[in-house]
Every structure is written in C-alpha cells, then in structure tokens.
XYZ file of C-alpha atoms in Angstrom:
679
model
C 128.993 77.389 92.893
C 125.442 78.537 92.189
C 122.864 76.361 90.473
C 121.598 77.937 87.256
C 117.963 78.100 86.164
C 118.859 75.908 83.196
C 120.197 73.183 85.488
C 117.158 73.399 87.766
C 114.842 73.075 84.765
C 116.734 70.004 83.555
C 116.645 68.242 86.934
C 112.985 69.055 87.634
C 112.025 68.003 84.113
C 113.736 64.638 84.541
C 112.022 64.064 87.913
C 108.605 64.844 86.417
C 109.310 62.534 83.452
C 110.218 59.651 85.761
C 107.493 60.117 88.374
C 104.442 61.573 86.611
C 102.692 58.190 86.731
C 103.091 58.025 90.512
C 100.188 60.498 90.674
C 97.847 57.670 89.641
C 98.881 55.400 92.516
C 96.819 54.882 95.641
C 97.608 54.360 99.322
C 99.416 51.054 99.705
C 101.332 49.058 102.302
C 102.474 51.322 105.171
C 100.390 54.207 103.759
C 97.317 52.481 105.173
C 98.540 52.822 108.774
C 100.235 56.198 108.370
C 97.482 57.886 106.324
C 94.156 56.062 106.205
C 94.123 54.843 109.824
C 95.972 57.766 111.411
C 93.632 60.045 113.345
C 96.405 62.615 113.780
C 95.659 63.772 110.226
C 92.112 64.788 111.066
C 91.397 68.472 111.833
C 89.401 67.377 114.892
C 92.581 65.965 116.478
C 94.533 68.566 118.510
C 97.819 69.564 116.898
C 99.675 68.753 120.117
C 98.907 65.061 119.539
C 101.396 65.084 116.667
C 104.144 65.743 119.219
C 102.903 63.078 121.646
C 102.340 60.261 119.145
C 104.579 58.305 116.830
C 104.570 58.334 113.022
C 101.558 55.996 112.949
C 99.422 57.935 115.431
C 100.147 55.668 118.405
C 101.015 57.357 121.723
C 104.750 57.099 122.371
C 103.998 55.876 125.888
C 102.341 52.698 124.614
C 104.469 49.586 124.266
C 103.056 48.860 120.809
C 104.391 52.206 119.592
C 106.970 51.986 116.819
C 108.908 54.818 118.567
C 109.369 56.597 115.221
C 109.029 60.260 116.165
C 108.423 62.333 112.999
C 105.891 65.043 113.871
C 106.866 67.430 111.059
C 106.322 64.741 108.435
C 102.908 63.931 109.915
C 102.139 67.656 109.840
C 102.602 67.679 106.056
C 100.218 64.698 105.810
C 97.730 66.719 107.820
C 98.063 69.629 105.397
C 97.364 67.212 102.539
C 94.285 66.027 104.419
C 93.050 69.589 104.838
C 93.409 70.127 101.097
C 92.044 66.876 99.704
C 91.213 64.619 102.666
C 92.058 61.057 101.557
C 92.460 61.600 97.819
C 95.939 60.198 97.131
C 96.884 62.406 94.171
C 97.805 65.429 96.323
C 99.957 63.274 98.609
C 101.859 61.834 95.646
C 102.220 65.252 94.014
C 103.828 66.699 97.134
C 106.221 63.745 97.287
C 107.203 64.378 93.669
C 107.845 68.053 94.427
C 109.965 67.184 97.466
C 112.057 64.732 95.422
C 112.670 67.443 92.821
C 113.758 69.834 95.594
C 116.132 67.232 97.058
C 117.636 66.579 93.618
C 118.289 70.299 93.059
C 119.792 70.825 96.532
C 121.905 67.718 96.002
C 123.235 69.290 92.793
C 124.418 72.250 94.847
C 126.169 69.898 97.283
C 127.831 68.037 94.403
C 129.328 71.271 93.111
C 131.369 71.515 96.309
C 133.344 68.412 95.306
C 132.824 67.874 91.567
C 133.068 69.990 88.437
C 129.865 71.325 86.905
C 129.376 68.513 84.367
C 130.049 65.719 86.878
C 127.710 67.411 89.388
C 124.857 67.402 86.884
C 125.527 63.733 86.097
C 125.479 62.818 89.803
C 122.241 64.742 90.313
C 120.621 63.163 87.240
C 121.567 59.688 88.449
C 120.096 60.485 91.838
C 116.896 61.847 90.272
C 116.256 58.712 88.198
C 117.640 55.932 90.429
C 114.978 53.178 90.761
C 115.869 52.541 94.427
C 114.027 55.777 95.223
C 110.587 54.623 94.100
C 109.737 53.373 97.585
C 110.624 56.752 99.101
C 108.970 58.863 96.378
C 105.985 56.806 95.192
C 105.223 55.339 98.602
C 103.617 58.197 100.528
C 105.249 57.286 103.857
C 108.600 57.732 102.134
C 108.048 61.443 102.576
C 109.932 61.148 105.855
C 113.065 60.412 103.797
C 112.401 63.287 101.401
C 111.739 65.924 104.041
C 114.620 64.835 106.228
C 116.944 64.905 103.207
C 116.036 68.496 102.350
C 117.024 69.747 105.796
C 119.921 67.260 105.960
C 121.514 68.761 102.844
C 120.728 72.374 103.705
C 122.250 71.857 107.161
C 125.446 70.624 105.532
C 125.479 73.496 103.025
C 125.030 75.926 105.901
C 127.960 74.413 107.783
C 130.285 74.776 104.782
C 129.934 78.554 105.201
C 131.173 78.532 108.807
C 134.803 79.129 107.817
C 135.539 82.840 107.488
C 138.582 84.804 106.252
C 141.891 83.878 107.904
C 140.308 80.663 109.227
C 137.968 82.520 111.563
C 134.713 80.959 112.785
C 131.428 82.324 111.468
C 128.898 81.343 114.116
C 125.652 82.186 112.298
C 125.929 79.262 109.811
C 126.775 76.926 112.697
C 123.702 78.041 114.640
C 121.588 77.619 111.501
C 123.094 74.151 111.012
C 122.055 73.092 114.517
C 118.492 74.327 113.888
C 118.290 72.547 110.526
C 119.637 69.328 112.054
C 116.895 69.462 114.686
C 114.252 69.981 111.973
C 115.688 67.137 109.871
C 115.566 64.861 112.922
C 111.913 65.774 113.532
C 111.210 64.641 109.969
C 113.137 61.377 110.391
C 115.652 60.143 112.926
C 118.555 59.758 110.500
C 118.686 63.556 110.085
C 121.017 63.780 113.086
C 123.766 61.904 111.191
C 124.561 65.007 109.140
C 126.547 66.194 112.167
C 129.036 63.389 111.538
C 129.395 64.499 107.928
C 129.989 68.086 109.064
C 132.736 66.869 111.426
C 134.521 64.934 108.673
C 134.174 67.912 106.331
C 135.672 70.256 108.917
C 138.749 68.120 109.573
C 139.612 66.757 106.147
C 138.102 69.287 103.728
C 137.841 72.709 105.367
C 141.129 72.403 107.282
C 142.825 70.139 104.732
C 144.177 67.534 107.147
C 145.072 63.989 106.177
C 145.384 61.066 108.554
C 149.226 61.028 108.457
C 149.295 64.785 109.100
C 146.929 64.435 112.065
C 149.070 61.624 113.450
C 152.292 63.637 113.089
C 150.725 66.706 114.717
C 149.386 64.658 117.624
C 152.781 62.994 118.207
C 154.576 66.352 118.250
C 152.104 67.805 120.732
C 152.337 64.773 123.033
C 156.157 64.946 122.964
C 156.066 68.657 123.781
C 157.801 69.647 120.563
C 155.136 72.072 119.471
C 151.949 73.850 120.469
C 148.499 72.995 119.252
C 148.010 74.618 115.808
C 145.393 77.363 115.629
C 143.500 75.448 112.934
C 143.254 72.435 115.242
C 141.903 74.617 118.036
C 139.295 75.930 115.610
C 138.362 72.377 114.708
C 138.024 71.347 118.354
C 135.846 74.352 119.190
C 133.502 73.711 116.264
C 133.304 69.994 116.926
C 132.542 70.566 120.609
C 129.596 72.797 119.649
C 128.351 70.255 117.084
C 128.746 67.241 119.361
C 127.135 68.977 122.323
C 124.110 69.965 120.230
C 123.905 66.426 118.848
C 124.095 64.932 122.326
C 121.290 67.239 123.404
C 119.144 66.109 120.459
C 119.826 62.458 121.266
C 118.937 62.952 124.942
C 115.671 64.655 123.994
C 114.935 61.865 121.518
C 115.535 59.207 124.186
C 113.219 61.088 126.551
C 110.518 61.225 123.880
C 110.580 57.451 123.386
C 110.724 57.096 127.182
C 114.022 55.183 127.029
C 112.315 52.227 125.336
C 113.144 50.562 122.051
C 110.206 49.324 119.963
C 109.190 45.674 120.229
C 110.208 43.638 117.173
C 109.888 39.912 116.632
C 111.941 37.315 114.787
C 109.449 37.607 111.918
C 110.400 41.254 111.402
C 114.148 40.694 111.639
C 115.195 37.041 112.133
C 118.906 37.805 112.588
C 118.210 40.171 115.495
C 117.182 37.260 117.750
C 119.753 34.790 116.414
C 122.783 33.660 118.440
C 126.417 34.544 117.806
C 127.943 34.305 115.176
C 124.789 34.005 113.029
C 123.632 37.475 114.022
C 126.958 39.176 113.234
C 127.584 37.278 109.987
C 124.098 38.014 108.679
C 124.088 41.698 109.616
C 127.488 42.218 108.002
C 126.313 40.425 104.865
C 123.382 42.839 104.618
C 125.860 45.654 103.872
C 126.956 44.245 100.481
C 123.306 43.363 99.798
C 122.360 47.031 100.177
C 125.370 48.099 98.105
C 124.311 45.693 95.352
C 120.822 47.229 95.278
C 122.422 50.606 94.610
C 124.679 49.164 91.933
C 122.078 46.932 90.277
C 118.466 47.876 91.159
C 116.974 45.354 88.743
C 115.020 43.353 91.330
C 113.258 45.577 93.844
C 110.956 44.371 96.599
C 108.727 46.330 98.966
C 109.325 43.975 101.893
C 112.538 42.129 102.815
C 111.490 40.719 106.208
C 111.041 37.116 107.352
C 112.827 34.570 105.154
C 113.754 36.885 102.280
C 117.472 36.639 103.056
C 118.346 33.293 104.720
C 120.513 33.530 107.825
C 124.265 32.944 107.541
C 124.888 30.313 110.201
C 128.447 29.297 109.347
C 131.784 30.864 108.464
C 131.855 28.444 105.523
C 128.812 30.048 103.892
C 129.896 31.283 100.442
C 128.048 34.573 101.010
C 130.730 35.558 103.532
C 132.993 36.079 100.512
C 130.745 38.940 99.371
C 131.068 40.502 102.820
C 134.857 40.150 102.703
C 135.149 41.686 99.221
C 132.836 44.531 100.221
C 134.880 45.469 103.301
C 138.161 45.201 101.343
C 136.848 47.546 98.653
C 135.369 49.947 101.196
C 138.531 49.872 103.267
C 140.759 50.629 100.285
C 138.610 53.632 99.352
C 138.672 54.854 102.939
C 142.465 54.551 103.211
C 142.906 56.414 99.923
C 140.540 59.200 100.986
C 142.063 59.938 104.423
C 145.722 59.273 103.632
C 146.388 61.283 100.509
C 145.773 64.999 99.858
C 144.043 66.273 96.739
C 140.569 66.910 95.361
C 140.031 63.305 94.304
C 140.560 61.914 97.812
C 138.297 64.614 99.274
C 135.524 63.738 96.845
C 135.801 60.027 97.645
C 135.805 60.739 101.390
C 132.635 62.844 101.296
C 130.937 60.273 99.060
C 131.796 57.515 101.552
C 130.481 59.638 104.436
C 127.186 60.225 102.629
C 126.888 56.492 101.986
C 127.875 55.207 105.417
C 126.868 57.659 108.144
C 123.152 58.102 107.255
C 122.890 54.329 106.877
C 124.205 53.539 110.376
C 120.790 53.838 112.149
C 119.341 51.250 109.727
C 122.374 48.963 109.591
C 121.430 46.701 112.544
C 125.086 46.894 113.611
C 124.478 48.896 116.782
C 120.829 48.181 117.590
C 118.165 46.041 115.886
C 115.562 47.610 113.632
C 112.233 46.273 112.428
C 113.379 45.208 108.979
C 116.104 43.256 107.221
C 116.506 45.527 104.191
C 114.444 48.615 103.359
C 114.979 50.346 100.042
C 113.702 53.686 101.327
C 116.578 54.021 103.824
C 119.002 54.025 100.888
C 117.654 57.390 99.734
C 120.450 59.469 101.331
C 123.213 56.819 100.993
C 122.508 56.749 97.255
C 123.756 60.355 97.125
C 127.240 59.199 98.061
C 126.973 56.372 95.528
C 125.995 58.808 92.749
C 128.935 61.083 93.612
C 131.306 58.101 93.422
C 129.914 57.036 90.042
C 130.087 60.569 88.641
C 133.639 60.984 89.936
C 134.694 57.654 88.422
C 133.049 58.558 85.121
C 134.963 61.857 85.061
C 138.257 59.997 85.532
C 137.460 57.588 82.686
C 136.154 60.254 80.288
C 139.469 62.126 80.496
C 141.159 59.240 78.710
C 140.786 59.515 74.960
C 140.497 55.762 74.518
C 137.585 55.487 76.959
C 135.887 58.845 76.366
C 133.235 57.628 73.899
C 132.705 54.391 75.773
C 132.192 56.274 79.064
C 129.525 58.479 77.455
C 127.761 55.455 75.940
C 127.764 53.598 79.281
C 126.551 56.668 81.148
C 123.700 57.205 78.686
C 122.651 53.562 78.955
C 122.658 53.680 82.766
C 120.629 56.909 83.006
C 118.080 55.829 80.381
C 117.611 52.303 81.758
C 117.319 53.631 85.309
C 114.711 56.170 84.209
C 112.682 53.496 82.389
C 112.964 51.144 85.370
C 111.724 53.899 87.691
C 108.818 54.712 85.386
C 107.859 51.032 85.229
C 108.394 50.474 88.959
C 105.949 53.269 89.814
C 103.096 51.234 88.361
C 103.853 48.500 90.896
C 102.719 50.935 93.588
C 99.347 51.505 91.916
C 97.529 49.194 94.330
C 98.323 46.760 97.098
C 97.665 43.820 94.797
C 100.082 45.039 92.098
C 102.713 45.952 94.697
C 102.764 42.617 96.495
C 102.473 40.571 93.316
C 105.530 42.390 91.961
C 107.338 41.565 95.210
C 106.472 37.867 94.906
C 108.159 37.797 91.498
C 111.395 38.744 93.262
C 110.985 36.820 96.489
C 108.791 33.820 97.208
C 110.316 33.002 100.614
C 108.622 35.820 102.509
C 105.363 34.712 104.120
C 104.395 38.337 104.719
C 104.171 38.944 100.968
C 101.849 35.971 100.477
C 99.763 37.264 103.381
C 99.585 40.768 101.924
C 98.446 39.560 98.509
C 95.790 37.631 100.382
C 94.761 40.791 102.235
C 94.464 42.681 98.949
C 92.187 39.965 97.533
C 90.277 39.804 100.809
C 89.533 43.529 100.553
C 87.970 42.785 97.174
C 85.826 40.062 98.823
C 87.639 37.432 96.757
C 87.927 35.047 99.681
C 88.568 31.869 97.681
C 91.700 33.283 96.006
C 92.780 35.001 99.223
C 92.672 31.650 101.028
C 95.169 30.149 98.553
C 97.701 32.884 99.294
C 97.172 32.654 103.056
C 97.652 28.884 102.943
C 100.824 29.355 100.909
C 102.086 31.725 103.616
C 101.653 28.957 106.202
C 103.659 26.601 103.980
C 106.468 29.120 103.483
C 106.597 29.953 107.203
C 104.807 27.224 109.211
C 105.333 29.054 112.525
C 103.894 32.363 111.302
C 101.085 33.048 113.763
C 99.601 35.797 111.599
C 99.342 33.539 108.545
C 97.295 30.949 110.462
C 95.090 33.753 111.805
C 94.506 34.934 108.235
C 93.549 31.405 107.175
C 91.125 31.170 110.098
C 89.505 34.501 109.332
C 89.094 33.603 105.647
C 87.526 30.250 106.499
C 85.113 32.156 108.736
C 84.235 34.508 105.873
C 83.545 31.433 103.749
C 81.280 30.072 106.543
C 83.613 27.125 107.137
C 83.633 27.541 110.903
C 85.160 24.168 111.719
C 88.263 24.841 109.594
C 88.374 28.404 110.936
C 88.516 27.205 114.527
C 91.223 24.662 113.676
C 93.379 27.382 112.118
C 92.923 29.683 115.091
C 93.850 26.838 117.426
C 97.067 26.251 115.456
C 97.898 29.946 115.732
C 97.151 29.864 119.461
C 99.421 26.834 119.948
C 102.309 28.773 118.370
C 102.086 31.563 120.931
C 105.000 31.648 123.402
C 104.126 30.217 126.767
C 104.058 32.492 129.774
C 107.283 32.236 131.771
C 106.954 33.327 135.421
C 108.958 36.476 136.079
C 109.534 37.249 132.382
C 107.683 40.029 130.610
C 105.377 38.473 128.025
C 104.845 41.531 125.808
C 108.528 41.848 125.003
C 108.592 38.397 123.421
C 105.789 38.678 120.857
C 104.167 41.197 118.560
C 101.116 42.663 120.341
C 98.889 42.104 117.300
C 99.448 38.341 117.520
C 97.420 38.383 120.725
C 94.410 39.072 118.499
C 94.247 35.320 117.945
C 92.404 35.104 121.284
C 89.961 37.801 120.165
C 89.292 36.205 116.798
C 88.872 32.717 118.249
C 86.515 34.017 120.937
C 84.511 35.981 118.357
C 84.109 32.753 116.391
C 83.021 30.378 119.145
C 80.656 32.787 120.919
C 78.215 32.337 118.034
C 77.425 29.076 119.844
C 75.325 29.988 122.889
C 76.692 27.004 124.816
C 80.295 28.279 124.488
C 79.922 31.819 125.806
C 81.892 31.037 128.969
C 84.685 29.552 126.856
C 84.804 32.737 124.788
C 84.925 34.858 127.934
C 87.846 32.776 129.188
C 89.777 33.590 126.000
C 89.158 37.319 126.427
C 90.317 37.142 130.039
C 93.409 35.191 129.007
C 94.351 37.923 126.516
C 93.832 40.590 129.174
C 95.969 38.680 131.669
C 98.803 38.664 129.137
C 98.443 42.361 128.347
C 96.475 44.423 130.886
C 96.495 47.317 128.377
C 94.880 45.247 125.591
C 92.044 47.616 124.701
C 90.426 45.409 122.060
C 90.042 42.561 124.545
C 88.072 44.798 126.933
C 85.850 46.016 124.085
C 85.063 42.523 122.806
C 84.525 41.185 126.319
C 82.131 44.034 127.103
C 80.003 43.079 124.117
C 80.019 39.425 125.173
C 79.095 40.202 128.778
C 76.105 42.208 127.620
C 75.071 39.241 125.509
C 75.407 37.069 128.642
C 73.064 39.448 130.513
C 75.850 40.737 132.738
C 75.525 44.505 132.153
C 77.401 45.505 135.323
C 80.473 43.510 134.284
C 80.082 44.808 130.717
C 80.097 48.365 132.062
C 83.263 47.677 134.025
C 84.928 46.227 130.924
C 84.089 49.322 128.866
C 85.295 51.641 131.586
C 88.634 49.781 131.581
C 88.821 50.249 127.804
C 88.036 53.960 128.173
C 90.904 54.296 130.630
C 93.136 53.301 127.708
C 91.406 55.344 125.002
C 89.021 58.143 125.938
C 88.828 59.514 122.397
C 87.020 56.497 120.901
C 83.476 57.512 119.939
C 82.317 53.900 119.519
C 83.401 53.088 123.073
C 81.309 55.898 124.520
C 78.393 54.769 122.355
C 78.621 51.160 123.550
C 78.869 52.305 127.158
C 75.684 54.320 126.614
C 73.922 51.170 125.382
C 75.006 49.411 128.582
C 73.624 52.379 130.572
C 70.263 51.878 128.869
C 70.286 48.224 129.889
C 70.954 49.351 133.464
C 68.107 51.943 133.271
C 70.655 54.775 133.635
C 69.019 57.138 131.146
C 70.815 60.312 132.254
C 74.210 58.643 132.112
C 73.341 57.108 128.735
C 72.504 60.531 127.296
C 75.735 61.922 128.675
C 77.739 59.150 126.991
C 75.866 59.527 123.704
C 76.816 63.201 123.854
C 80.474 62.299 124.466
C 80.398 60.000 121.431
C 78.991 62.846 119.310
C 81.667 65.224 120.554
C 84.328 62.745 119.447
C 82.557 62.107 116.146
C 79.771 64.564 115.177
C 78.783 62.228 112.323
C 78.148 59.232 114.588
C 74.648 58.417 113.303
C 73.864 55.625 115.757
C 74.687 57.870 118.712
C 72.477 60.619 117.279
C 69.502 58.350 116.560
C 69.606 56.518 119.864
C 70.079 59.664 121.928
C 67.095 61.167 120.122
C 64.980 58.086 120.843
C 66.029 58.127 124.475
C 65.076 61.786 124.750
C 61.724 61.006 123.166
C 61.061 58.210 125.627
C 62.145 60.487 128.478
C 59.747 63.235 127.422
C 62.480 65.588 126.207
C 60.629 66.382 122.956
C 62.157 69.824 122.609
C 65.539 68.302 121.941
C 64.335 66.076 119.132
C 64.938 68.780 116.538
C 68.576 67.622 116.481
C 67.391 64.808 114.207
C 66.693 67.331 111.466
C 70.406 67.874 111.071
C 70.586 64.520 109.309
C 68.877 63.924 105.992
C 68.364 60.220 105.816
C 65.555 57.717 105.481
C 64.674 56.963 109.091
C 61.192 55.515 108.547
C 62.165 52.094 109.858
C 65.572 52.890 111.244
C 64.518 53.736 114.802
C 63.628 50.221 115.816
C 66.675 48.855 114.006
C 69.206 51.154 115.608
C 67.649 51.591 119.003
C 69.749 48.851 120.510
C 72.302 48.669 117.719
C 75.572 47.640 119.339
C 78.926 48.363 117.740
C 80.771 45.109 118.099
C 84.233 44.156 116.894
C 85.085 42.094 113.838
C 88.067 39.819 113.526
C 91.321 41.707 113.732
C 93.954 41.418 111.015
C 97.353 40.451 112.424
C 99.343 42.346 109.762
C-alpha cells in the first residue's frame, strides 16, 4: 500500500515536534572523536582516506582501530563540514531529517503486515520512542539512521521479487543486493536485512509454516514426491542472497584485516569473565535491552564498566528475568512459525526485525566494546513497535477494551514524546549528558570521569578533581581514573600528588609476559600513563634520564606508539642530543607522515644540527599539510632571512598579525606534547 501525503505530513510533523530542540545541542561524547578530532572530514584530506580508515579516522591497519568501517556515514559528516565546518546545528538538522525519512519508510514497511491505522500507530510510536534520542540527537548515531534507510528500502525492494505465477523478478533482487551493500557501508548491521528477506521469502511470500516444511521435507526424503516448484524458487533466491551476503562478509573481513578490535574488561567486563559468568551475563543483557524498549524511563549514555553487575551464579535472582524472557520469546516464535494466518506472519516479521539486527551487538557470538548501547536498539525497536501496534489492534476490536486501548495508546505516545523532548536537552553539552547519566547509574567510573573531563574543559579543576577521585573509589583498578587524578593535580600545581597518582596508575598496568602479546591485553591509551608521568618528572633537570627511561619503556611495549616518539624527541633535544631527537622524530614520521607538527619539530631539530636546507624543506612540508601553520611560516621566513633569501620573505605578507616581537619568541618555538587524556 502507498503512503499518502497526509500520513507523511503527520509523521514528519511529529518527528519535528519531538526533536526540534536537538538543533540546540552541541558535539558530545563520541561526537568529539568522530567529528571534532576526525581529519577525514576536512577538505584537505583525500577522499580515498574515508575508505582506508575507520569511523573515527584511524587507519584500519592500526591495532588501535575500532574496526568500524562506515565510509558513507563519514562522507555525510564531510558534507556537513563543507557546509558549516564545525557548527553543530547542520549536523543535528540532517540527523532529524534522516529520522523522519526512516519513520516514513518504516510506515510503508508496516503496511505490508498491518492495516492502515495500525501501521500509522506503529510508525508514530517509532517516531517518538525515547530510546532513539542517542541515535538521533547524538551525531554519531547517524550511522544507525543511514543504515536503516537502506536496510528498509532493501527489504521493500525484495518484497517485489515475486512475479505472476510465482516467477522470479531478478531486478528487485539485484537492487536489494546493492542496497544491502550500501547499508553495510553505513553501518555493519545493514547486512542482517538478508536474514529478514530469507524469512520473508519462506514464511510470507511462499506461505510455508514449520509443520508444512517438515512434512514436505519428509516426503522428499522418503521419495514420495518431487521438490515443489515453490521450494525450488525459494532455494534459488536464497542461494543468490546468501552468496552475496557471504561476499560482503568476506570483503568486510578483508577490510579489517581479519582482526577484531581490542577491548578491555573496562569496556565489557563479561567478555573477559570465565564460564558460566560470561554466558549468564550476556543472556541477561537480552531482557535488559527488551526492558529499555518497553520502559525507557531511565536512559543512560554509557552502560560500560560496573553499570550492570556480573551474574556469577545460577542462583542469582536476575536469571529469572532471563528465563521469563526466553519463554515469552519462544512462545511467540512457536506461534509465528507453526500456525498460518496474517497474525502469525505479523508476529514473525516483528520478531525478525527485533532479533536479527540486534545479533551483531548481542555479545552472543563475538564480544563488542559495550555492555548495552541504546543506539543499537534503533532497528530492533521497529519490530517492537509492530508488536505493540498489532497487540493494540487485537485489543481494540473488543468492545469492552476499545476505549481503554485508545486511552492507553494515547498515554504511551504522549509520554514517550514528552520524554524524548526532555531527553534531548540532556545532550546539550557533555556536562548535562554525563550528569543525567549519573542520576541513573552511579556505579560506572567512566561517567564520573567524563563529568570530570567536562569540568576540566571549563578549567574548573577543583570540581573536576572530586569527580575523578570518585571514579577511583567506584573502580579502584581503573587506570584511566588515576591518570585523570594525576593530570588534575598537575594542573593545580600539586606535583607530588600528581606523581603519586601516576605511579598508582602505572602499578595497575599488566606486567609483560614473555611470549604473550602485550597490546592485546590493555587499551592502547592506558600506555599514556608513561607519557604523562615522564612529562611531569622531566620538569626536574636531575630526572631527565628517568623520564627518558619511561618513554623508552612505552616504546618497548608498543613499537608503533607514535606519541612516545614525539615526546621523547622533545626531551632528547632538551638533553642536547639532537641526533637522537632527529631519529625519534623520523620514527614517528614513519607512523604518521601527515602530521604538520611533526614536520615542524623535525625542522627545529635540523636547525639545531645546522641543516638549514633540510629545515626549510621540512617547514615547507609542514605548511603543505597545514597552510595555516603560523609557527612553520614564521620560522621558515626567519631562516630564509638569515640565509640571505630575502626575496622569499614576501610570504610573510600573507598573514596579517602583530609580529613586532613574535620573531624572537617563535624562532625556536617547539611544539611539545601535553598530558594525554586516557578516555
């Protein structure tokens, strides 16, 4: 059935009503890494980098890469950057538009299984559901939105592959494969639509039930009948779909270079827990996610660390929730595949939409970097909304419950819309977001740390310290929390306490085990404790060798630790060892040749070594990487002046700034490294 203009206007109007205030929100949480710190958004970065790097701008070949390959989503961020650079309003506006598009396309999908009124109800519930605020108001949630658009259109395309007299129409199938590939390039879960297409083909398009399939298979195996034509059609279609899916998966594995991302027990404690704790906890997370869909009253932007305590025993009362959940899910599944009729078909497709897209995030087959993430419920909520709308339709047909069903529905839609509108304000800033999360969950050290970071960015170090210290109390073995405490003490000029905190963090680092890969056992950013501690103690001239030892220790643990080479190069120059400093910077450049500051610092080392020509060449490389690199421009101009190259000094005129006393100040200005934030 077609979607009318009146229905589109209603859905879009509701989306705008619920999300208009998201336009006033900034870049928060993961937006910082994906937008503010991502060089792939800049016009100066070659477009091909989008297809070589992960979602956060890190090369897929690097071990620290998150392995999330979403180049088409990053491309839309880049278009936003071209339009408004880093002004958040355009990013949020595009997210709002995409959510409206998804809601309208979802309405069209609903009409395949529900009547017109129930379809509108399902779409309205989807449009206003508070669980979607993370995907819509958080800019990085665009991956969910974009993937969902192509996910749904791929499914709609496949539903047209059945022609007259049960013939196969290949054009919609080809279009489905293309749309699946595009959805997967927006976010990995896009590939799961193939599973939904397979279920649709068998149980909806061909009208089979599980008993009928069983009877047919038994007859064929006993030689009492030939394979039905409809079954041959199913097999042919499924072979094409599965082959294309396998090809996509193989390509995806090649892109991530057959490596899973490195996660730690802080990201997902159950993933590194022994049996049966791991299995009991992961299975319990399923009813937790279902409860968030059913009752989104307490939403939290981060569910890692100690948010959900591990289930370490079969006697844990929470196992009862898992049991009830699987009984309920199992009964719905049996009903949907065993009995014919429109009701069972609707329930089956709703279950598929809930379960299949959630599998990649379920932790059941491979660990992911989170415990619960509300944004991954964006597509599964579609199945939930279809179930609710279908149940409402059944109740409203009974005269006794008709008025009550309308009252309950109105209350749910209105309260969800108000909750969404209110929840959007939580995403206004990092401080408001993490404070709202602490109201829901006080057992997550990461939340205390992030509130501290927000206060730290406002230079409110005294208040930030209180939150960082609380993080160390909530999670005493959190290396990052102790690093944050150390850095804040340093900012407050309390160097003794700062060093003590860094030493505690360093003592919590796993010890090197001969023959075992170190990097796979710890988050790479925790190694920054060596950098921060060395940066602190090298202020004391008598401890320069000690600081150098820390840098070398970090490098020995991770030979590709770029920041360690950079910091060590600066220290070696301070120790009057320019040749070793040059070698350190060259090692860093082997890891990152697009860093303008690295080329600039190498040029400063060249000046120390009286290598004027090489220094000019490196200043020029820095300016090619960043034409607005003022220090490179000033110092190259001064070097040309000292070398008698007066004709080239006119390049200074390209900058309008007060340089009366700047020359002496910047001549040997060295771009050092500050303390690094662990998370």
